[in-house]
Coordinates of C-alpha atoms in Angstrom, one line a residue:
M220 CA 26.7 -14.0 -14.7
R221 CA 27.2 -14.4 -18.4
L222 CA 24.9 -12.5 -20.8
G223 CA 24.1 -15.7 -22.7
E224 CA 23.0 -17.5 -19.5
L225 CA 21.0 -14.5 -18.4
C226 CA 19.1 -14.0 -21.6
K227 CA 18.9 -17.5 -23.1
G228 CA 15.4 -18.2 -24.6
L229 CA 14.2 -14.7 -23.9
M230 CA 15.7 -12.9 -26.9
N231 CA 18.2 -13.3 -29.7
I232 CA 21.8 -12.8 -28.5
P233 CA 24.2 -11.3 -31.1
A234 CA 27.1 -13.7 -32.0
G235 CA 30.1 -13.5 -29.7
C236 CA 28.2 -11.6 -27.0
G237 CA 27.0 -14.5 -24.9
E238 CA 30.3 -14.6 -22.9
L239 CA 30.0 -11.0 -21.7
D240 CA 30.1 -10.8 -17.9
V241 CA 27.2 -9.0 -16.3
S242 CA 27.9 -7.5 -12.9
E243 CA 24.6 -5.7 -12.3
V244 CA 21.2 -5.3 -13.9
V245 CA 19.8 -1.7 -13.9
C246 CA 17.0 0.3 -15.5
D247 CA 18.3 3.7 -14.1
S248 CA 21.2 4.9 -16.2
R249 CA 22.6 6.8 -13.2
K250 CA 23.0 3.5 -11.3
A251 CA 24.9 1.7 -14.1
V252 CA 28.4 0.6 -13.2
E253 CA 31.2 -1.3 -14.9
G254 CA 29.7 -4.5 -16.3
S255 CA 26.0 -3.5 -16.0
L256 CA 23.2 -4.7 -18.2
F257 CA 20.9 -1.7 -18.9
L258 CA 17.2 -2.2 -19.5
A259 CA 15.8 0.7 -21.5
V260 CA 12.3 0.5 -20.1
P261 CA 9.8 2.8 -21.8
G262 CA 8.1 5.1 -19.4
E263 CA 4.8 6.9 -19.4
T264 CA 6.3 10.2 -20.4
T265 CA 9.8 9.4 -21.8
D266 CA 11.7 6.7 -23.7
G267 CA 14.2 4.7 -21.6
F268 CA 16.4 4.3 -24.6
L269 CA 17.2 8.0 -24.5
F270 CA 19.3 7.2 -21.4
A271 CA 21.2 4.3 -22.9
R272 CA 24.2 6.3 -23.9
E273 CA 24.6 7.6 -20.4
A274 CA 24.3 4.0 -19.0
V275 CA 27.1 2.9 -21.5
S276 CA 29.3 5.8 -20.5
N277 CA 28.9 4.7 -16.8
G278 CA 30.0 1.1 -17.7
A279 CA 27.1 -0.8 -19.2
V280 CA 28.3 -3.6 -21.4
A281 CA 24.9 -4.3 -23.1
V282 CA 21.4 -2.9 -23.5
I283 CA 18.0 -4.5 -23.8
A284 CA 15.6 -2.3 -25.6
P285 CA 12.0 -2.5 -27.0
Q286 CA 11.7 -4.0 -30.5
G287 CA 12.6 -1.3 -33.1
G288 CA 13.2 1.3 -30.4
C289 CA 16.9 2.0 -31.1
G290 CA 16.6 2.8 -34.8
E291 CA 20.0 3.4 -36.3
T292 CA 21.6 4.5 -33.0
S293 CA 25.0 3.0 -32.4
L294 CA 26.1 2.7 -28.7
G295 CA 29.3 0.7 -29.2
V296 CA 27.8 -2.2 -27.1
P297 CA 25.3 -5.0 -28.0
V298 CA 21.7 -3.9 -28.1
L299 CA 19.2 -6.8 -27.6
E300 CA 15.7 -6.1 -28.8
V301 CA 12.5 -7.6 -27.3
E302 CA 8.8 -7.1 -27.8
D303 CA 7.7 -7.1 -24.1
L304 CA 10.6 -5.5 -22.2
R305 CA 8.7 -5.2 -18.9
G306 CA 7.8 -8.9 -19.0
V307 CA 11.3 -9.9 -19.9
M308 CA 12.7 -7.7 -17.1
G309 CA 11.1 -10.0 -14.5
D310 CA 12.7 -13.1 -16.1
V311 CA 16.1 -11.4 -16.3
A312 CA 15.9 -10.2 -12.7
D313 CA 14.7 -13.6 -11.4
R314 CA 17.7 -15.3 -13.1
F315 CA 20.3 -12.7 -12.1
Y316 CA 19.3 -12.8 -8.4
G317 CA 19.1 -16.6 -8.2
E318 CA 15.3 -17.2 -8.4
P319 CA 14.8 -16.0 -4.8
S320 CA 11.0 -16.4 -4.7
K321 CA 11.5 -20.2 -5.2
E322 CA 13.3 -20.2 -1.8
L323 CA 10.6 -18.3 0.0
E324 CA 6.9 -18.5 0.9
V325 CA 5.6 -15.3 -0.7
V326 CA 2.2 -13.7 -0.1
G327 CA 0.9 -10.9 -2.2
V328 CA -1.9 -8.5 -1.0
T329 CA -4.0 -6.4 -3.3
G330 CA -7.2 -4.5 -3.2
T331 CA -8.4 -0.9 -2.8
K332 CA -8.4 -0.5 0.9
G333 CA -6.7 -2.4 3.7
K334 CA -3.6 -3.6 1.9
T335 CA -1.0 -1.9 4.1
T336 CA -2.8 -3.1 7.3
T337 CA -3.1 -6.6 6.0
V338 CA 0.6 -6.8 5.0
W339 CA 1.6 -5.3 8.3
L340 CA -0.4 -7.7 10.5
L341 CA 0.6 -10.7 8.3
H342 CA 4.2 -9.8 8.7
H343 CA 3.7 -9.5 12.4
L344 CA 2.5 -13.1 12.5
F345 CA 5.3 -14.3 10.3
S346 CA 8.0 -12.5 12.4
R347 CA 6.7 -14.1 15.5
M348 CA 7.2 -17.5 13.9
D349 CA 10.3 -16.6 12.0
S350 CA 12.5 -13.7 13.2
T351 CA 13.8 -13.0 9.7
A352 CA 10.6 -12.3 7.7
G353 CA 10.3 -9.5 5.2
F354 CA 7.7 -7.2 3.8
C355 CA 7.2 -4.4 1.3
S356 CA 4.5 -1.8 1.8
T357 CA 3.4 1.8 1.5
V358 CA 4.7 2.6 4.9
E359 CA 8.2 0.9 4.8
N360 CA 10.2 -2.0 3.6
R361 CA 11.7 -4.4 6.1
I362 CA 13.9 -7.4 6.5
G363 CA 14.1 -8.6 10.1
E364 CA 14.9 -5.6 12.1
E365 CA 16.2 -3.6 9.2
S366 CA 13.8 -1.0 7.8
S367 CA 14.1 1.2 4.7
E368 CA 12.0 4.0 3.2
A369 CA 9.2 2.9 0.8
K370 CA 9.2 5.2 -2.3
N371 CA 6.2 3.4 -3.8
T372 CA 3.5 1.1 -2.6
T373 CA 5.2 -1.7 -4.6
M374 CA 8.9 -1.5 -5.5
G375 CA 10.1 -1.6 -9.1
C376 CA 10.7 -5.0 -10.6
L377 CA 14.5 -5.1 -10.3
D378 CA 14.4 -3.7 -6.7
L379 CA 11.7 -6.3 -5.7
H380 CA 13.7 -9.3 -6.9
R381 CA 16.8 -7.8 -5.2
F382 CA 14.9 -7.4 -2.0
L383 CA 13.8 -11.0 -2.1
A384 CA 17.4 -12.1 -2.8
E385 CA 18.6 -10.2 0.2
L386 CA 15.9 -11.7 2.4
V387 CA 17.0 -15.2 1.3
E388 CA 20.7 -14.3 1.9
K389 CA 19.8 -13.2 5.5
G390 CA 18.0 -16.5 6.2
G391 CA 14.4 -15.4 5.7
R392 CA 11.7 -17.8 4.9
R393 CA 8.6 -15.7 4.3
A394 CA 7.8 -12.4 2.5
V395 CA 4.7 -10.3 2.2
I396 CA 4.3 -7.8 -0.7
E397 CA 1.7 -5.1 -1.0
V398 CA 0.8 -5.2 -4.6
S399 CA -0.8 -2.1 -6.2
S400 CA -2.9 -2.1 -9.4
H401 CA -0.2 0.2 -10.9
A402 CA 2.4 -2.4 -10.1
L403 CA 0.4 -5.2 -11.8
E404 CA -0.2 -3.1 -14.9
Q405 CA 3.5 -2.3 -15.1
Q406 CA 4.5 -5.9 -14.4
R407 CA 6.6 -5.0 -11.4
T408 CA 5.9 -8.4 -9.8
A409 CA 6.7 -10.3 -13.0
S410 CA 8.4 -13.7 -12.4
I411 CA 7.7 -13.7 -8.7
R412 CA 6.2 -17.0 -7.6
F413 CA 3.4 -16.3 -5.2
D414 CA 2.3 -19.0 -2.8
C415 CA -0.7 -17.0 -1.6
A416 CA -2.6 -13.9 -2.8
V417 CA -5.0 -12.0 -0.6
F418 CA -7.8 -9.8 -2.0
T419 CA -9.2 -7.1 0.4
N420 CA -11.9 -5.3 -1.6
L421 CA -12.6 -3.2 -4.6
A422 CA -13.9 0.4 -4.6
P423 CA -13.6 3.4 -6.9
E424 CA -10.0 4.6 -6.8
H425 CA -7.2 5.4 -9.3
L426 CA -9.8 5.9 -12.1
D427 CA -7.6 8.7 -13.4
Y428 CA -5.1 5.9 -14.3
H429 CA -7.4 2.9 -15.0
E430 CA -10.3 4.9 -16.6
D431 CA -13.1 2.6 -15.4
M432 CA -13.9 -0.1 -12.8
D433 CA -13.6 -3.0 -15.2
S434 CA -10.1 -2.0 -16.1
Y435 CA -9.3 -1.5 -12.4
L436 CA -10.6 -5.0 -11.6
A437 CA -8.7 -6.5 -14.5
A438 CA -5.5 -5.1 -13.1
K439 CA -6.1 -6.6 -9.7
M440 CA -7.0 -9.9 -11.2
K441 CA -3.6 -10.2 -12.8
L442 CA -2.2 -11.3 -9.4
F443 CA -4.6 -14.2 -9.1
N444 CA -4.3 -15.1 -12.8
S445 CA -0.6 -15.7 -12.2
L446 CA -1.2 -18.3 -9.4
D447 CA -0.7 -22.0 -10.1
S448 CA -2.5 -24.9 -8.5
H449 CA -0.3 -25.2 -5.4
A450 CA -1.1 -21.6 -4.4
Y451 CA -4.0 -20.1 -2.4
A452 CA -6.3 -17.3 -3.2
V453 CA -7.7 -15.7 -0.1
L454 CA -11.0 -13.9 -0.9
P455 CA -13.6 -11.9 1.0
R456 CA -17.1 -13.4 0.9
S457 CA -18.6 -9.9 1.2
Q458 CA -17.2 -8.8 -2.1
E459 CA -19.3 -9.7 -5.2
V460 CA -16.1 -9.5 -7.4
S461 CA -14.6 -12.3 -5.4
K462 CA -16.7 -14.7 -7.5
V463 CA -15.1 -13.3 -10.6
I464 CA -11.6 -13.7 -9.2
A465 CA -12.5 -17.3 -8.0
G466 CA -13.6 -18.2 -11.5
N467 CA -10.3 -17.0 -13.1
T468 CA -7.6 -18.6 -11.0
L469 CA -6.1 -22.0 -10.7
A470 CA -5.3 -21.5 -7.0
N471 CA -7.0 -23.2 -4.0
L472 CA -9.7 -20.9 -2.6
S473 CA -9.9 -19.8 1.0
W474 CA -12.9 -17.6 2.0
Y475 CA -13.0 -15.2 4.9
G476 CA -15.7 -12.9 6.4
R477 CA -17.3 -11.8 9.7
G478 CA -20.1 -14.3 9.7
S479 CA -20.5 -17.7 11.4
E480 CA -20.2 -19.4 8.0
D481 CA -16.5 -18.4 8.1
G482 CA -16.1 -19.4 11.8
V483 CA -16.5 -16.0 13.4
T484 CA -18.7 -15.5 16.5
G485 CA -18.8 -13.4 19.6
I486 CA -17.6 -10.1 18.2
R487 CA -17.3 -7.5 21.0
V488 CA -16.1 -3.9 20.6
M489 CA -14.6 -2.1 23.6
D490 CA -12.8 1.2 24.1
E491 CA -9.5 -0.6 24.1
G492 CA -10.1 -2.8 21.1
M493 CA -12.1 -5.8 19.8
E494 CA -12.6 -9.5 20.8
F495 CA -14.0 -12.3 18.7
T496 CA -13.8 -16.1 18.3
W497 CA -12.4 -17.7 15.1
R498 CA -11.8 -21.4 14.6
D499 CA -12.8 -21.9 18.3
C500 CA -10.0 -19.6 19.5
R501 CA -10.6 -16.3 21.2
F502 CA -8.8 -13.4 19.7
S503 CA -8.3 -9.9 21.2
T504 CA -6.9 -6.8 19.5
G505 CA -5.8 -3.4 20.4
F506 CA -7.7 -1.7 17.6
W507 CA -11.2 -1.1 16.4
G508 CA -13.3 -1.2 13.2
D509 CA -15.2 -3.6 11.0
H510 CA -12.8 -2.9 8.2
N511 CA -9.8 -3.8 10.5
L512 CA -11.7 -7.0 11.6
E513 CA -12.0 -7.9 7.9
N514 CA -8.3 -7.2 7.3
L515 CA -7.4 -9.3 10.3
L516 CA -9.6 -12.2 9.2
A517 CA -7.8 -12.1 5.8
V518 CA -4.6 -12.3 7.7
L519 CA -5.7 -15.3 9.7
S520 CA -7.0 -17.1 6.6
A521 CA -3.7 -16.4 4.8
G522 CA -1.7 -17.5 7.9
E523 CA -3.8 -20.7 8.0
C524 CA -3.0 -21.3 4.3
M525 CA 0.7 -20.9 5.1
G526 CA 0.5 -23.5 7.9
L527 CA 0.0 -21.5 11.0
K528 CA -2.3 -22.7 13.7
P529 CA -5.2 -20.6 15.2
D530 CA -3.9 -20.8 18.7
E531 CA -0.4 -19.6 17.9
M532 CA -1.9 -16.8 15.7
A533 CA -4.2 -15.7 18.6
A534 CA -1.1 -15.3 20.9
A535 CA 0.7 -13.2 18.3
I536 CA -2.3 -11.0 17.4
S537 CA -2.8 -10.0 21.0
E538 CA 0.4 -8.1 20.7
A539 CA -0.2 -6.6 17.3
R540 CA -0.7 -2.9 16.5
L541 CA -1.8 -1.2 13.3
P542 CA 0.7 0.4 11.0
P543 CA 1.7 4.0 11.5
G544 CA -1.0 6.4 10.5
R545 CA -3.8 3.8 10.5
L546 CA -6.3 4.7 13.3
E547 CA -3.2 5.9 15.2
K548 CA -4.2 7.3 18.6
I549 CA -2.2 10.3 19.7
D550 CA -1.4 10.0 23.4
H551 CA -2.3 12.9 25.6
P552 CA -3.9 13.5 29.0
G553 CA -7.1 15.2 27.7
P554 CA -10.6 13.7 28.1
Y555 CA -11.0 13.1 24.3
K556 CA -9.4 11.1 21.6
V557 CA -7.2 12.4 18.7
V558 CA -6.8 9.9 15.9
V559 CA -4.7 10.1 12.7
D560 CA -5.7 7.9 9.7
Y561 CA -4.6 7.5 6.1
A562 CA -8.2 7.4 4.8
H563 CA -8.2 9.3 1.5
T564 CA -11.1 7.8 -0.3
D565 CA -14.8 8.0 0.5
G566 CA -15.0 4.3 1.2
A567 CA -12.0 4.4 3.6
L568 CA -13.2 7.5 5.3
E569 CA -16.7 5.9 5.8
A570 CA -15.1 2.8 7.3
V571 CA -12.9 4.9 9.8
L572 CA -15.9 7.0 10.9
E573 CA -17.9 3.8 11.5
A574 CA -15.1 2.4 13.5
L575 CA -14.8 5.5 15.7
R576 CA -18.5 6.0 16.3
P577 CA -19.0 3.1 18.9
V578 CA -16.0 4.4 21.0
T579 CA -17.0 8.0 20.8
P580 CA -19.7 9.0 23.4
G581 CA -19.4 12.6 22.3
R582 CA -18.9 14.3 19.0
L583 CA -16.9 13.2 16.0
I584 CA -14.9 16.1 14.6
T585 CA -13.4 15.3 11.2
I586 CA -10.6 17.2 9.5
F587 CA -9.7 16.2 6.0
G588 CA -9.0 17.3 2.4
C589 CA -8.4 15.8 -1.0
G590 CA -5.2 15.5 -3.0
G591 CA -4.6 17.7 -6.0
D592 CA -4.0 16.3 -9.5
R593 CA -5.8 13.1 -8.6
D594 CA -9.3 11.6 -9.1
T595 CA -11.7 14.6 -8.8
A596 CA -14.9 12.6 -8.8
K597 CA -14.3 11.4 -5.2
R598 CA -14.2 14.9 -3.8
P599 CA -17.9 15.5 -3.4
R600 CA -18.4 11.8 -2.3
M601 CA -15.9 12.3 0.5
G602 CA -17.7 15.5 1.6
K603 CA -20.9 13.6 1.7
V604 CA -19.4 10.7 3.7
A605 CA -17.7 13.1 6.2
E606 CA -20.9 15.1 6.8
S607 CA -23.1 12.0 7.3
G608 CA -20.6 10.3 9.7
S609 CA -19.4 13.3 11.7
D610 CA -20.8 15.9 14.0
R611 CA -18.4 18.6 12.8
V612 CA -16.5 18.8 9.6
I613 CA -13.4 20.9 8.9
L614 CA -12.2 21.0 5.3
T615 CA -8.5 21.7 4.6
S616 CA -5.6 21.1 2.3
D617 CA -4.1 17.7 1.5
N618 CA -1.2 17.7 -1.0
P619 CA -2.8 20.3 -3.4
R620 CA 0.0 19.9 -5.9
S621 CA -0.6 22.1 -8.9
E622 CA -4.3 22.8 -8.1
S623 CA -5.8 25.7 -6.2
P624 CA -6.5 24.5 -2.6
E625 CA -9.6 26.7 -2.6
K626 CA -10.9 25.0 -5.8
I627 CA -10.4 21.5 -4.2
L628 CA -12.3 22.6 -1.1
S629 CA -15.1 24.0 -3.2
E630 CA -15.5 20.6 -5.0
I631 CA -15.6 18.7 -1.7
K632 CA -18.1 21.2 -0.4
A633 CA -20.4 20.5 -3.3
G634 CA -21.1 17.1 -1.8
L635 CA -22.4 18.6 1.5
E636 CA -26.1 18.9 2.2
R637 CA -25.5 21.6 4.8
P638 CA -22.3 23.4 3.5
E639 CA -22.9 26.3 5.8
E640 CA -22.2 24.1 8.8
A641 CA -18.8 23.0 7.6
T642 CA -15.6 25.0 8.4
L643 CA -13.1 25.7 5.6
E644 CA -9.5 26.3 6.6
V645 CA -7.0 26.0 3.8
D646 CA -4.0 25.9 6.2
R647 CA -3.8 22.3 7.4
R648 CA -1.9 23.2 10.6
D649 CA -4.5 25.8 11.6
A650 CA -7.3 23.3 10.7
I651 CA -5.8 20.7 13.1
G652 CA -5.4 23.3 15.8
L653 CA -9.0 24.4 15.3
G654 CA -10.3 20.8 15.6
I655 CA -8.3 20.1 18.8
R656 CA -9.4 23.3 20.4
M657 CA -13.0 22.5 19.6
A658 CA -12.8 19.1 21.3
R659 CA -14.7 18.4 24.6
E660 CA -14.9 15.5 26.9
G661 CA -15.9 12.3 25.1
D662 CA -15.2 13.7 21.6
T663 CA -13.0 12.2 19.0
V664 CA -10.9 14.3 16.6
L665 CA -10.2 12.5 13.4
I666 CA -7.4 13.9 11.2
A667 CA -7.7 12.0 7.9
G668 CA -6.0 11.7 4.6
K669 CA -2.2 11.7 5.2
G670 CA -1.7 9.1 7.9
H671 CA 2.0 8.2 8.0
E672 CA 3.0 10.8 5.4
D673 CA 5.4 13.4 6.6
Y674 CA 5.0 16.0 3.8
Q675 CA 2.7 18.4 2.0
E676 CA 3.2 18.5 -1.7
F677 CA 2.6 21.7 -3.7
S678 CA 3.1 22.8 -7.4
D679 CA 6.3 21.9 -9.2
R680 CA 6.6 18.8 -6.9
K681 CA 7.7 21.1 -4.1
R682 CA 7.4 19.4 -0.7
I683 CA 7.6 20.7 2.8
H684 CA 7.9 18.6 6.0
F685 CA 4.4 18.1 7.5
D686 CA 3.3 15.3 9.8
D687 CA -0.2 15.3 11.1
R688 CA 0.9 13.5 14.2
E689 CA 3.6 16.0 15.1
V690 CA 1.3 18.9 14.5
A691 CA -1.4 17.3 16.7
R692 CA 1.1 16.7 19.5
D693 CA 2.2 20.4 19.3
F694 CA -1.4 21.6 19.8
L695 CA -2.2 19.0 22.4
Q696 CA 0.8 20.2 24.5
E697 CA -0.5 23.7 24.2
V698 CA -4.1 22.9 25.0
C699 CA -3.4 20.3 27.7
H700 CA -0.5 22.3 29.2
V701 CA 1.8 19.3 29.1

């Protein structure tokens, strides 16, 4: 594509440069190849323009930089300056990849909790109706049967447009994108045309980044502010902030909830899952929890907005399972349950414990910790929730990063009313073994915080392989003599 065609109307193009052929668009200088257009995106800790020379040496034929960001530097290639580089990046990517979101039905899912599960279940519905559906999430990115590792909850802007273009090329019709508040603040979804946006809930999280709840909500609302009048906003009736979102979007509104006013009756929880009636159709699931019922109702409402019928969704949902690391049961022959879950906030942990209590005739044994270099205010809150919802609590490490694990456990312990009854075991492997050996018939052992993650992160970004599910299976083989 010619540079002039790519950037027309977005910025001033130096005379004689419009005919330059652009073979690729990159914001990572290491990925620049012959004919690339390099976008020198400013980062949180460094200036993207510092890498422009490397991009040019790798073959970049032009650079887009923030207004006034290049000073007197001469690179030997045209430098196009813009005021809002992140916003322009979405327009450039959209043009370069052929406006892929115009060819697709795109659903975005945002909120504090439940995003991954909602994306996963919605993709399950779409894939049953259309074999080549795609999704991007915390757990993985997928097009049809092809899966790739997810490095972030939401891909970078260029990668996201490239992903959608690949989905179009492979014959896909629908895409579901997990949209984080960070992604919205950083305009990673810029120029994507969403046909539907789903809001799950809002609870304290990422306040080390957003500073306060008003700023956090404002970030989430950017997804709904971007919708036009043909799109749908799917909102939970139980959330007070839904009214604020509803008053600030042009989209058609679709409300969901667990009450009869939203068409839900006959909720029944069993050891093997849940049943309920919605839109006069009976649904059965292989998982538990009010929070997962809310997620599923968001999925059904979004599916209805996208033209799916209740009866065909009921058939598909009966086969659905939760994403890896979300209330994931570890199979073993023992007379108790072992469950791994990603819950790493007080609200998420509370929801998981409430989901497990009705299917736990014995004790709930909870093993968890809190991440280092992250929101410290939630640590005592998580301790309080774990104590009130569990019969036994084991505090342990969970990605301590640069912080002392003992310090983190001490801050969690500060939220306990009966700290002397809790067990502290810094080594996460030993903590999991302790919890499993403690279990008796009818008990449930919950290993919370990491879910699908397969690493522990320490100082200097050092990572070691660590998967709660693998560790639990090792101990279960020992205890159950499998």
